[in-house]
Coordinates of C-alpha atoms and ligand atoms in Angstrom, one line a residue:
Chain U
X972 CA -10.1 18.0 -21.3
X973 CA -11.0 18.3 -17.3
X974 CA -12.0 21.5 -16.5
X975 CA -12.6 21.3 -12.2
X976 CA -14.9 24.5 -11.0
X977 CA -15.4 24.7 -6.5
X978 CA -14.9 21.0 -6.6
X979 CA -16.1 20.3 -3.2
X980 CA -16.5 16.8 -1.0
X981 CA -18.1 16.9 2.2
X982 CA -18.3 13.6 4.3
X983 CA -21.3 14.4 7.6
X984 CA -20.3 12.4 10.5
X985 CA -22.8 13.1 13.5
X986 CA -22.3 16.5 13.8
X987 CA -19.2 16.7 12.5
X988 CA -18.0 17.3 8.5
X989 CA -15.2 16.5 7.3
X990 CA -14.0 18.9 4.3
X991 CA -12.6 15.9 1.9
X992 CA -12.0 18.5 -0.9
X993 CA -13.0 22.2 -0.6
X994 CA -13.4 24.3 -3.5
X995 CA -11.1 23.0 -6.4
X996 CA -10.6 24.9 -9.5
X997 CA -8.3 22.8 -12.0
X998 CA -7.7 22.7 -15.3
X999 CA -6.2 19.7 -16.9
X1000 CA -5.4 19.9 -20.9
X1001 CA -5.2 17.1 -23.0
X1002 CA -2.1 14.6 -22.8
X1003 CA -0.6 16.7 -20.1
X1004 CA 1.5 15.0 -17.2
X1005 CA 0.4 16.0 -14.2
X1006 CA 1.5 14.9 -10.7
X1007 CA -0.1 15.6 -7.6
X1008 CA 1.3 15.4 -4.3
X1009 CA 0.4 16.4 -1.1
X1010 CA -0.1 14.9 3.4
X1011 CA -1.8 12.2 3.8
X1012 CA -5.7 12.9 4.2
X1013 CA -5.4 16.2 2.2
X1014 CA -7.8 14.6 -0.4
X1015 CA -6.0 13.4 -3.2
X1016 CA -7.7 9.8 -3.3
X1017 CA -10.7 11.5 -3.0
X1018 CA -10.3 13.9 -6.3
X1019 CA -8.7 11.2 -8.4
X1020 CA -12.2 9.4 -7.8
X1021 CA -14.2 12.6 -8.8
X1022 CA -11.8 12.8 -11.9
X1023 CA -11.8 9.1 -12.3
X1024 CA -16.3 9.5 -12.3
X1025 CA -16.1 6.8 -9.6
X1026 CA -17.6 9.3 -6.9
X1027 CA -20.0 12.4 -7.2
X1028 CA -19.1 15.9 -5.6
X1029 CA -21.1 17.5 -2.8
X1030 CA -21.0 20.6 -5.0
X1031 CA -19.5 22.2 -7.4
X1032 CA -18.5 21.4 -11.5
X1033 CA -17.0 18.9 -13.7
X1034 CA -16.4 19.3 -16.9
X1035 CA -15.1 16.3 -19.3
X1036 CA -14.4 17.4 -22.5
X1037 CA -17.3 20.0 -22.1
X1038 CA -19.6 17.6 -20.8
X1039 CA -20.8 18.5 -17.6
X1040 CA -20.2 15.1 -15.7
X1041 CA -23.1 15.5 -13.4
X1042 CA -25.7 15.6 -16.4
X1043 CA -24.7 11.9 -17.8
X1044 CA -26.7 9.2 -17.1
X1045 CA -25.2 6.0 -15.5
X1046 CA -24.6 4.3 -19.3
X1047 CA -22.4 7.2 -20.1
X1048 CA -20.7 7.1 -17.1
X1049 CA -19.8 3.6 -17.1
X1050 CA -18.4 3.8 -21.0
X1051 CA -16.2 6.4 -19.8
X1052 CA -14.8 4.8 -17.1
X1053 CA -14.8 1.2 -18.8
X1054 CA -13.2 3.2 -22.2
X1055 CA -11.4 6.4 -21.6
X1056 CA -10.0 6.0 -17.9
X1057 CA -7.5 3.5 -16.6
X1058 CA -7.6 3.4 -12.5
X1059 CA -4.9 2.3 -10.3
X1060 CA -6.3 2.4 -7.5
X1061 CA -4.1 2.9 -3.8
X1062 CA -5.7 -0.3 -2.7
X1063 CA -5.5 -2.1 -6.1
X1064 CA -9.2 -3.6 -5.7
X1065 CA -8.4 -6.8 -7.6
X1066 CA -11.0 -9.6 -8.0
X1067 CA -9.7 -12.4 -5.0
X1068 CA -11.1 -14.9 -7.0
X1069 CA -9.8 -14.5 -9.8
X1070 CA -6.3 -15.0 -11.3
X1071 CA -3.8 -12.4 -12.5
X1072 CA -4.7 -12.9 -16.0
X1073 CA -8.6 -13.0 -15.6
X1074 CA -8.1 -9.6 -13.8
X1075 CA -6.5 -8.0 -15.8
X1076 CA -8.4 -9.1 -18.7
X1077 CA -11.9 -7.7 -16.9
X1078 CA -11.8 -4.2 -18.9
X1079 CA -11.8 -6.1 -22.0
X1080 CA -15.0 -8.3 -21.4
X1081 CA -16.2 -4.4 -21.0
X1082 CA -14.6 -3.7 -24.2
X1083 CA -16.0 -6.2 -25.9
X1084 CA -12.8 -7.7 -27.0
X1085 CA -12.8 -11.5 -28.3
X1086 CA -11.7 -13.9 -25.4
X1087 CA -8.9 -15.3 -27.6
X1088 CA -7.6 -11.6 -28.1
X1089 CA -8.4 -10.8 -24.7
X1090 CA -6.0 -13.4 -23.2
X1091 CA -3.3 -12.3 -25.7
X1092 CA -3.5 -8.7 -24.6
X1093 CA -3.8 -9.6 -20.8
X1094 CA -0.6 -11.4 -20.7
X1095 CA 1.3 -9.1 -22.7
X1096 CA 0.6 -6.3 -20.1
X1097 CA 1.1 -8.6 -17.6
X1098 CA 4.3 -9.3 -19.1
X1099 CA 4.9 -5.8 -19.3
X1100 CA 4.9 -5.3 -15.4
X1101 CA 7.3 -8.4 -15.3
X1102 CA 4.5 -10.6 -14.2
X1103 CA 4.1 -13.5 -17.1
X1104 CA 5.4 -16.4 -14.2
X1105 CA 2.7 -15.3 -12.2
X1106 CA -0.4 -15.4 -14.7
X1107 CA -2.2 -17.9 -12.7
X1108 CA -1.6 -17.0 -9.2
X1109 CA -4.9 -15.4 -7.4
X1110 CA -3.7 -12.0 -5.5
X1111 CA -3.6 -13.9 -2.4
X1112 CA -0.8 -15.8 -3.6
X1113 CA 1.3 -13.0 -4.7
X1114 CA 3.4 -10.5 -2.8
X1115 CA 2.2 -6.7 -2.3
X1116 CA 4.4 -5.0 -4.6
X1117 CA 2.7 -8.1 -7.1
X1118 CA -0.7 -7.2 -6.6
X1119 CA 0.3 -3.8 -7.5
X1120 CA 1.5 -4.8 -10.9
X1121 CA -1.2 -6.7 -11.8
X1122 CA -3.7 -3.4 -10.8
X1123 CA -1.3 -1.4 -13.3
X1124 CA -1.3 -4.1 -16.0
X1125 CA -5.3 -3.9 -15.5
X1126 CA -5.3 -0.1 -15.8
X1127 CA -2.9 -0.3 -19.0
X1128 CA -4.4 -2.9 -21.0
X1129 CA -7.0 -1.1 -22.5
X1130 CA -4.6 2.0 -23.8
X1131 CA -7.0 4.9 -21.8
X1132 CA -6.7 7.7 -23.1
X1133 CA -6.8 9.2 -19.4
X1134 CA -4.8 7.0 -16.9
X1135 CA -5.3 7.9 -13.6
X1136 CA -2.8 6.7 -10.6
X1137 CA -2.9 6.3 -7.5
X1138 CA 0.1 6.1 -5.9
X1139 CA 1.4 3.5 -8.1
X1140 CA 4.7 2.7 -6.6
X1141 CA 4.1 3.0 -2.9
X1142 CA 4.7 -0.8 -2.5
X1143 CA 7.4 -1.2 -5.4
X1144 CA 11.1 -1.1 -5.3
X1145 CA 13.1 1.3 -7.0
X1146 CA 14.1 -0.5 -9.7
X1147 CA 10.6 -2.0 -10.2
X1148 CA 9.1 1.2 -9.6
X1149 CA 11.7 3.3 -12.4
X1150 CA 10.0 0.0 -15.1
X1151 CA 6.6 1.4 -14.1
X1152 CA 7.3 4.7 -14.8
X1153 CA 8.8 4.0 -17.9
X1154 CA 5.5 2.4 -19.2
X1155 CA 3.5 5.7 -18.2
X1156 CA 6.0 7.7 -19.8
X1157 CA 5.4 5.2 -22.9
X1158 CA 1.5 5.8 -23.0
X1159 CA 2.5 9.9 -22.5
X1160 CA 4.8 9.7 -25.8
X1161 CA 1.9 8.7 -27.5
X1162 CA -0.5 11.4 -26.4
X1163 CA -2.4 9.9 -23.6
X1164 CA -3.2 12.2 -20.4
X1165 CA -1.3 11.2 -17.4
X1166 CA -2.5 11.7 -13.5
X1167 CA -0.4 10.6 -11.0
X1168 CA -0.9 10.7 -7.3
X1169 CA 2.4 9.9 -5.6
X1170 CA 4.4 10.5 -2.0
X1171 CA 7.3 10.0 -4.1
X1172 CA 9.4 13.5 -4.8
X1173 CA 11.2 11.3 -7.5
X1174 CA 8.2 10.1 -9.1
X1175 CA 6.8 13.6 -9.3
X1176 CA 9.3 15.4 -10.8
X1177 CA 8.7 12.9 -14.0
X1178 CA 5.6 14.9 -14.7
X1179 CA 5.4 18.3 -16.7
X1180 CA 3.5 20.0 -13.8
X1181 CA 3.2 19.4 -10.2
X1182 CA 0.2 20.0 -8.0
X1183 CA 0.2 20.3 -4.0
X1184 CA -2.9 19.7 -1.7
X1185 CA -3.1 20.4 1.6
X1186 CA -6.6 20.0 3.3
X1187 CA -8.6 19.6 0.4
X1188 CA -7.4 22.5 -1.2
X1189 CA -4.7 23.2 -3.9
X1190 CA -1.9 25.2 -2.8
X1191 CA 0.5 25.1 -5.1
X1192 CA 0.6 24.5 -9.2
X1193 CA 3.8 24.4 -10.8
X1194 CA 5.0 23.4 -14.4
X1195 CA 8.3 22.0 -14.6
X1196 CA 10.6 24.1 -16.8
X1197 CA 12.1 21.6 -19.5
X1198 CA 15.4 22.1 -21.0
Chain O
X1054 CA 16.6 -13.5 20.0
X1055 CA 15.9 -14.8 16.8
X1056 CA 18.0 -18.0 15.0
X1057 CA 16.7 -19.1 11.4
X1058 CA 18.5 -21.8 10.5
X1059 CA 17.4 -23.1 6.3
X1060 CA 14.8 -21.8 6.9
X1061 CA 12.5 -22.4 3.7
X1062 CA 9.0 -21.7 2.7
X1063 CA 7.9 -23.4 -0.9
X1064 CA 4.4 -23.0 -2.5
X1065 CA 3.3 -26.0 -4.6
X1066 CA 1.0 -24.6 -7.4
X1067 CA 0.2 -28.0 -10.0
X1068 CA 3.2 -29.0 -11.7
X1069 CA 5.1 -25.6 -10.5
X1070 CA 7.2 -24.9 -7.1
X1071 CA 7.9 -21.3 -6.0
X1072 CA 10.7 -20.9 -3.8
X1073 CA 9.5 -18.2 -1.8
X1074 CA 12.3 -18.5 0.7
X1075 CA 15.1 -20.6 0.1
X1076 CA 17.7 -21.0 3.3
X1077 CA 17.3 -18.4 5.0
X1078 CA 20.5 -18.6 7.7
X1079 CA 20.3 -15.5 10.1
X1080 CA 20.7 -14.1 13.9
X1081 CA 18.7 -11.3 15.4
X1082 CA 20.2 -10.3 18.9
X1083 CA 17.6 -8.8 21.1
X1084 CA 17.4 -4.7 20.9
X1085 CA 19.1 -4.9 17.4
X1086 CA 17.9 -2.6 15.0
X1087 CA 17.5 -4.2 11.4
X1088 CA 16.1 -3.2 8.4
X1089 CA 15.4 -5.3 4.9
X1090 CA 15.7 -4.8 1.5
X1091 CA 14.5 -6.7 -1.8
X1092 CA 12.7 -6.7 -5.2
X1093 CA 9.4 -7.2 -4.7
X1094 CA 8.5 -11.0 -4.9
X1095 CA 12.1 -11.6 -3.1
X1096 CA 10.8 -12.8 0.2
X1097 CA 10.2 -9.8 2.7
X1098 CA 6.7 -10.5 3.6
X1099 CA 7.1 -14.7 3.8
X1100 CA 10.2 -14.2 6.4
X1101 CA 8.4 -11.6 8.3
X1102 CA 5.1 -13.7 8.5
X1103 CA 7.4 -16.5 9.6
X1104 CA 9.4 -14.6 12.3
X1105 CA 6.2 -13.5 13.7
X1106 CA 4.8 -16.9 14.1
X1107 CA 2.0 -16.1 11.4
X1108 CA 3.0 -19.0 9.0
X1109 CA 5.2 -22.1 9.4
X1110 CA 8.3 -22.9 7.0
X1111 CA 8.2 -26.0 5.0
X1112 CA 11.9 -26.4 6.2
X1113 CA 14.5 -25.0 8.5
X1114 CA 14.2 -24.2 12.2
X1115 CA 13.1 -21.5 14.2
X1116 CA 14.3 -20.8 17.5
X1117 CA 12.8 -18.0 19.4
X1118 CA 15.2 -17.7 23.0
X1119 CA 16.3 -20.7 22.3
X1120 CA 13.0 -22.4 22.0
X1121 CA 12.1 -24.1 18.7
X1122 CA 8.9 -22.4 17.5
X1123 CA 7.7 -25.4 16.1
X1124 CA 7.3 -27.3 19.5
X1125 CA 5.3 -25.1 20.7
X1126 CA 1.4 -25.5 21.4
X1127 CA -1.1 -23.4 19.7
X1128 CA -2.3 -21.4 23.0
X1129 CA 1.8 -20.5 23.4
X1130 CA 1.9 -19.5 19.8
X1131 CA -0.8 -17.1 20.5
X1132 CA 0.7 -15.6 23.5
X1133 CA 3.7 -14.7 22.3
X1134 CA 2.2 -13.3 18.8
X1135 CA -0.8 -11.1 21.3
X1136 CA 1.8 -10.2 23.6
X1137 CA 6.0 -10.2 22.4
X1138 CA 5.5 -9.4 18.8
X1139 CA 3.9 -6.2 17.2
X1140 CA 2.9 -6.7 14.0
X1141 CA 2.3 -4.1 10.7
X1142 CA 1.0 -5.6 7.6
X1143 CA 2.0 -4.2 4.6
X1144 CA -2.0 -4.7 3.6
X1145 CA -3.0 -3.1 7.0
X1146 CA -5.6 -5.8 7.7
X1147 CA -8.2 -3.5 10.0
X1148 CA -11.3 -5.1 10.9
X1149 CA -13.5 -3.4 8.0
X1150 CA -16.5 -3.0 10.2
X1151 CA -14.7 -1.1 13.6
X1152 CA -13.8 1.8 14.2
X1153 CA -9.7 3.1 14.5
X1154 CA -10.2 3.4 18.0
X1155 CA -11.7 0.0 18.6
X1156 CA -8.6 -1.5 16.0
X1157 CA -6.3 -0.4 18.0
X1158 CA -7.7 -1.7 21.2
X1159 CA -8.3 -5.4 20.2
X1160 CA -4.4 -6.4 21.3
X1161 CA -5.4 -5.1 24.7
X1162 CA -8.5 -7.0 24.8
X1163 CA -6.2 -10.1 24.2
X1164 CA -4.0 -8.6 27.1
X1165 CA -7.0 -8.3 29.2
X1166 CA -6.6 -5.1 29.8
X1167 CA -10.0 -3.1 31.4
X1168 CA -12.4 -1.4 29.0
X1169 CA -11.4 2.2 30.4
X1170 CA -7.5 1.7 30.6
X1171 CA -8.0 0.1 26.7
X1172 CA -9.4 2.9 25.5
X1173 CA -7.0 5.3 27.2
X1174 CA -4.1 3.6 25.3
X1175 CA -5.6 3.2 22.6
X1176 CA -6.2 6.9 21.9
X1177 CA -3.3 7.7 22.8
X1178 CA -1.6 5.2 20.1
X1179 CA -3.9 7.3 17.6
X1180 CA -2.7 10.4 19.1
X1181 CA 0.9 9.8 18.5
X1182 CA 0.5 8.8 14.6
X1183 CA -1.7 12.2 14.6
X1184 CA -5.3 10.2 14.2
X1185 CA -6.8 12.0 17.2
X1186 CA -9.6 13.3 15.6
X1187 CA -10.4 9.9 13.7
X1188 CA -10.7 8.0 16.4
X1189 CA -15.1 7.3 15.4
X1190 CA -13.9 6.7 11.2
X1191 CA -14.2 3.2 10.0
X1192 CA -11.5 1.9 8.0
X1193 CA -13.0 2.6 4.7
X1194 CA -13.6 6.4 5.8
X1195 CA -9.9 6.8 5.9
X1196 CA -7.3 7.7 4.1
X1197 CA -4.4 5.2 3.0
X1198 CA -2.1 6.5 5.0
X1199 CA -4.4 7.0 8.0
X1200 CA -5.2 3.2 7.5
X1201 CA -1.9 2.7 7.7
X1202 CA -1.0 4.4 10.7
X1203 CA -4.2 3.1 12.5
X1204 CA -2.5 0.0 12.1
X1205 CA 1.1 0.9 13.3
X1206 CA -0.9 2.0 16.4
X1207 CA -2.5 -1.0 16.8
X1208 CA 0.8 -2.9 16.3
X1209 CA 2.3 0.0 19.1
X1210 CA -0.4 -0.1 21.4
X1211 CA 0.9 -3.1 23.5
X1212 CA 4.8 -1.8 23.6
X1213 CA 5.8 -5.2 21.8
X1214 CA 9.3 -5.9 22.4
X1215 CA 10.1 -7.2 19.1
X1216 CA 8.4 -4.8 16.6
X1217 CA 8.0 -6.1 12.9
X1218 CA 6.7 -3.3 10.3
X1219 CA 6.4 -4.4 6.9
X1220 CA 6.9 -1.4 4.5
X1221 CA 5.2 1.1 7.1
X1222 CA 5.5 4.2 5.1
X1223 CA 4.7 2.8 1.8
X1224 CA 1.8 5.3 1.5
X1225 CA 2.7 8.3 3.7
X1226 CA 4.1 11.4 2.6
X1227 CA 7.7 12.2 3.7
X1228 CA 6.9 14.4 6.6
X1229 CA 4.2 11.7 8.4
X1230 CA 6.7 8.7 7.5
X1231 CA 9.5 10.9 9.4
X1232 CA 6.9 11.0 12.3
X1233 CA 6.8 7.5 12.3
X1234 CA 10.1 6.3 11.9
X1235 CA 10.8 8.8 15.0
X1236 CA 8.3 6.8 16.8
X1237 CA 9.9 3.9 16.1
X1238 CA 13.5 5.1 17.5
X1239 CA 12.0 5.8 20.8
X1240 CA 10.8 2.1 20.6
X1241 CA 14.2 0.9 20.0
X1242 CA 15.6 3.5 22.5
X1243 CA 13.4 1.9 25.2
X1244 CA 15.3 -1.6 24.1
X1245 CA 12.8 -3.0 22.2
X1246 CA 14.1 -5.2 18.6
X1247 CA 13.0 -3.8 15.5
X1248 CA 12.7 -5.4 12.1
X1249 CA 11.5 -3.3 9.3
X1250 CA 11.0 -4.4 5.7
X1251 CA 11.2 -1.1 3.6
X1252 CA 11.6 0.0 -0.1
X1253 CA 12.8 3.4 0.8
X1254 CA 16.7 3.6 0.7
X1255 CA 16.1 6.5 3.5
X1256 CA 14.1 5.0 5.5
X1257 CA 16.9 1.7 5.7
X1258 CA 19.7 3.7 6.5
X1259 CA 18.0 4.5 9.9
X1260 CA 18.5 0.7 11.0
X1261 CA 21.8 -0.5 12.5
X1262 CA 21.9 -3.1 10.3
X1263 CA 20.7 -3.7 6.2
X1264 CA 19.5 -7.3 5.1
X1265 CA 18.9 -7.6 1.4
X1266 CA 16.8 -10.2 -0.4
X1267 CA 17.3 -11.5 -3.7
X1268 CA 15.0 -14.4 -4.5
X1269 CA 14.4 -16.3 -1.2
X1270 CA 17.9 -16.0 -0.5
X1271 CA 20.2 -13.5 1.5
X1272 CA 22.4 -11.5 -0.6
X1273 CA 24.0 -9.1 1.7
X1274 CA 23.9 -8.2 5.4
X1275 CA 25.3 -4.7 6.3
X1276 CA 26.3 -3.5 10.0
X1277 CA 26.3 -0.2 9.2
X1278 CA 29.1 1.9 10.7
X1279 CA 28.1 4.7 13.3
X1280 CA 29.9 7.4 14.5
Ligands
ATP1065 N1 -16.3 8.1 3.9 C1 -15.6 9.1 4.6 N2 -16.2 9.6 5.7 C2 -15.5 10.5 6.4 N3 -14.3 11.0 6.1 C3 -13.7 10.5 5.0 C4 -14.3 9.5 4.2 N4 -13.5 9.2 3.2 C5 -12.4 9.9 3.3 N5 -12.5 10.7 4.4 C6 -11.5 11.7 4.9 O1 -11.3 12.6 3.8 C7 -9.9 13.0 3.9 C8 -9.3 12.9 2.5 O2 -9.1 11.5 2.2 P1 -8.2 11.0 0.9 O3 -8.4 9.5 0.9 O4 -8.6 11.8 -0.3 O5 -6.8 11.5 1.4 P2 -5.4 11.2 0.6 O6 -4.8 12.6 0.3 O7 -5.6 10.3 -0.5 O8 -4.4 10.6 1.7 P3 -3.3 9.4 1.7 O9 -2.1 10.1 1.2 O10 -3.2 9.0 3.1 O11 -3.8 8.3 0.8 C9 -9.2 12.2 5.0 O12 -8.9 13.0 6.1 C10 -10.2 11.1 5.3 O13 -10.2 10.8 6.7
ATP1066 N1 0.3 -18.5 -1.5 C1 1.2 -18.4 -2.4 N2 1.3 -19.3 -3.4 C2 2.2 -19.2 -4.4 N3 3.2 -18.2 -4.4 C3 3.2 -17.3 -3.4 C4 2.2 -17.4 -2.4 N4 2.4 -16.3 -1.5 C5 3.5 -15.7 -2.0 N5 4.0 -16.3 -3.2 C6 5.1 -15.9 -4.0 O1 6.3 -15.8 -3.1 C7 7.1 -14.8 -3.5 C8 7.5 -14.0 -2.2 O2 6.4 -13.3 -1.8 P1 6.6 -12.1 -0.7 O3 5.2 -11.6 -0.4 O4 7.3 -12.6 0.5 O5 7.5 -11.0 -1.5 P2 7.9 -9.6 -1.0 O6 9.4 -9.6 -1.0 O7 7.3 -9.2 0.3 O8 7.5 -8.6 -2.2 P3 6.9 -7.1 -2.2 O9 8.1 -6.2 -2.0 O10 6.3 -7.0 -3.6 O11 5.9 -7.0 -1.1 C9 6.4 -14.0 -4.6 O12 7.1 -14.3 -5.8 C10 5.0 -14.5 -4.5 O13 4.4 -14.6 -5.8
MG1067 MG1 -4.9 8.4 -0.9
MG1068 MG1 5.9 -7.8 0.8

């Protein structure tokens, strides 16, 4: 499904560069689980947004399904992200203006989906994430570990069929955080490709495989053995 | 230090009231070492913005050394934010357009502190949460974690003596969050108050004393027991 070949990010600064990602090669299959952890600043943001085609890589390849990424035009890139990938971003990037529900139902004006429909489906997954008394708040009237929710509800509402996380439980407590979980582990069940970026040892381990970066390079891959 | 007494923060939204806090009755003793603990939507943030003079309560008092916080003038409100209290957001809030170096020095502009001496401390607040060679990045050409520990920089910078960190680890790995909570000791070593609001169960143990939130409310309030 992702096939990842010298993946490379370079940010110039002056006359200074900054190595964001350095020559990945990654191979992600279709409706794996994969978790991927890794210091702070050793680029994991930054390859979830390659991954996620929200960013372009200095160099290297990126394959989607075969496609090479690089040779879509901007219409194909924005069905794939609007279609096929859910984003929960570290900074959850909600609208201010808007309310919990009209948030969350944003990737379903994308999709098309009737406004009566849409509301339905946007308060289910908000209700999902434990949100449905807080439908009209604006994210400025809800607590961190709220606005988080309603960036995973946003990400979950249109069933992707690659969800892409980024650190969804940094601002959660546990008990919040194991319902979370349990909804990713939902959409795995029924065949959807899972990414996870997480600080959390606990939160990895819930993945079939577990991949470590350290300055923008992978340095370890491992598959969890299963009983 | 610090006696809440009802203290009580209620948002009016229409017809709907949300308790946010809901009589809050609590002592902090000066140097005391506390951490809290909650759901998310319990309260953390709303008493922390309160204690640090960043909001006022719709009810209940406030007394800061004995004075009642809501006697005092705006200009004395300021001074003892800019100069008693340090303060880390659990949304960072950086000024977008500066740079981490120039973050971390506005409290010393407040303390009127000269341009060389500022930047001196300043980069040596970076240097200690390992940002030394970001010290030219703007916030949005950081990482999540390095935003987050340009803030608890900034919030160290001025050596506050009452230190309030909301959830400052939330997106570092183990290793940097160790780093940090180390930093903090030496705060409290140096006789300084601390009053962290944390989802991680390890990093509340490291407190002298666990508060836990349920709903607006105090549920529990731990000494713990040290050797
Ligand atoms: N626009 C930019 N210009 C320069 N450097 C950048 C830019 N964006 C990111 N970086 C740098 O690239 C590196 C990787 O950033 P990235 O956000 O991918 O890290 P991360 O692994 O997600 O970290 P964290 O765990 O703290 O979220 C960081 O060292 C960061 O400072
Ligand atoms: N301006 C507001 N208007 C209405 N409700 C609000 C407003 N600000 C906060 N709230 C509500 O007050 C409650 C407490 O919010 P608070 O931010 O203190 O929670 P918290 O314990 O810090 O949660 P988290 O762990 O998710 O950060 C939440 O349920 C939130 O929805
Ligand atoms: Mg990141
Ligand atoms: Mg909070």
């Amino acid at each position: 499904l992702i096939e990842l070949r010298g993946l490379t990010k370079v940010y110039v600064m002056g006359s200074e560069e900054v190595r964001a990602l350095d020559g990945i090669d990654l191979d992600i299959d279709r409706a794996e689980y994969v978790t991927i952890m890794g210091p702070s600043g050793s680029g994991k943001s930054t390859l979830m947004n390659l991954i996620g085609c929200l960013d372009t890589p200095t160099d290297g390849d990126y394959r989607l399904e075969g496609e090479l990424v690089s040779n879509l035009d901007d219409d194909e890139l924005a069905a794939i992200r609007n279609r096929r990938i859910g984003f929960i971003f570290q900074t959850f990037n909600l609208l201010p203006r808007a309310t919990s529900l009209e948030n969350v139902e944003l990737p379903l004006i994308y999709a098309r989906v009737t406004p009566a429909d849409r509301k339905e489906r946007a308060a289910q997954a908000l209700t999902k994430v434990d949100l449905a008394n807080r439908l009209d708040h604006r994210p400025n009237e809800l607590s961190g570990g709220q606005r988080q929710r309603v960036a995973i509800a946003r990400a979950l509402v249109t069933e992707p069929s690659i969800l892409l996380a980024d650190e969804p439980t940094g601002n959660l407590d546990t008990k919040t955080g194991n319902e979370i979980m349990a909804l990713f582990q939902q959409l795995h069940a029924d065949g959807q490709t899972i990414i996870v970026v997480t600080h959390d040892p606990a939160v990895a381990t819930l993945g079939e495989r577990t991949i470590r970066l350290i300055d923008g390079r992978i340095t370890e891959d491992v598959r969890q053995t299963q009983a």
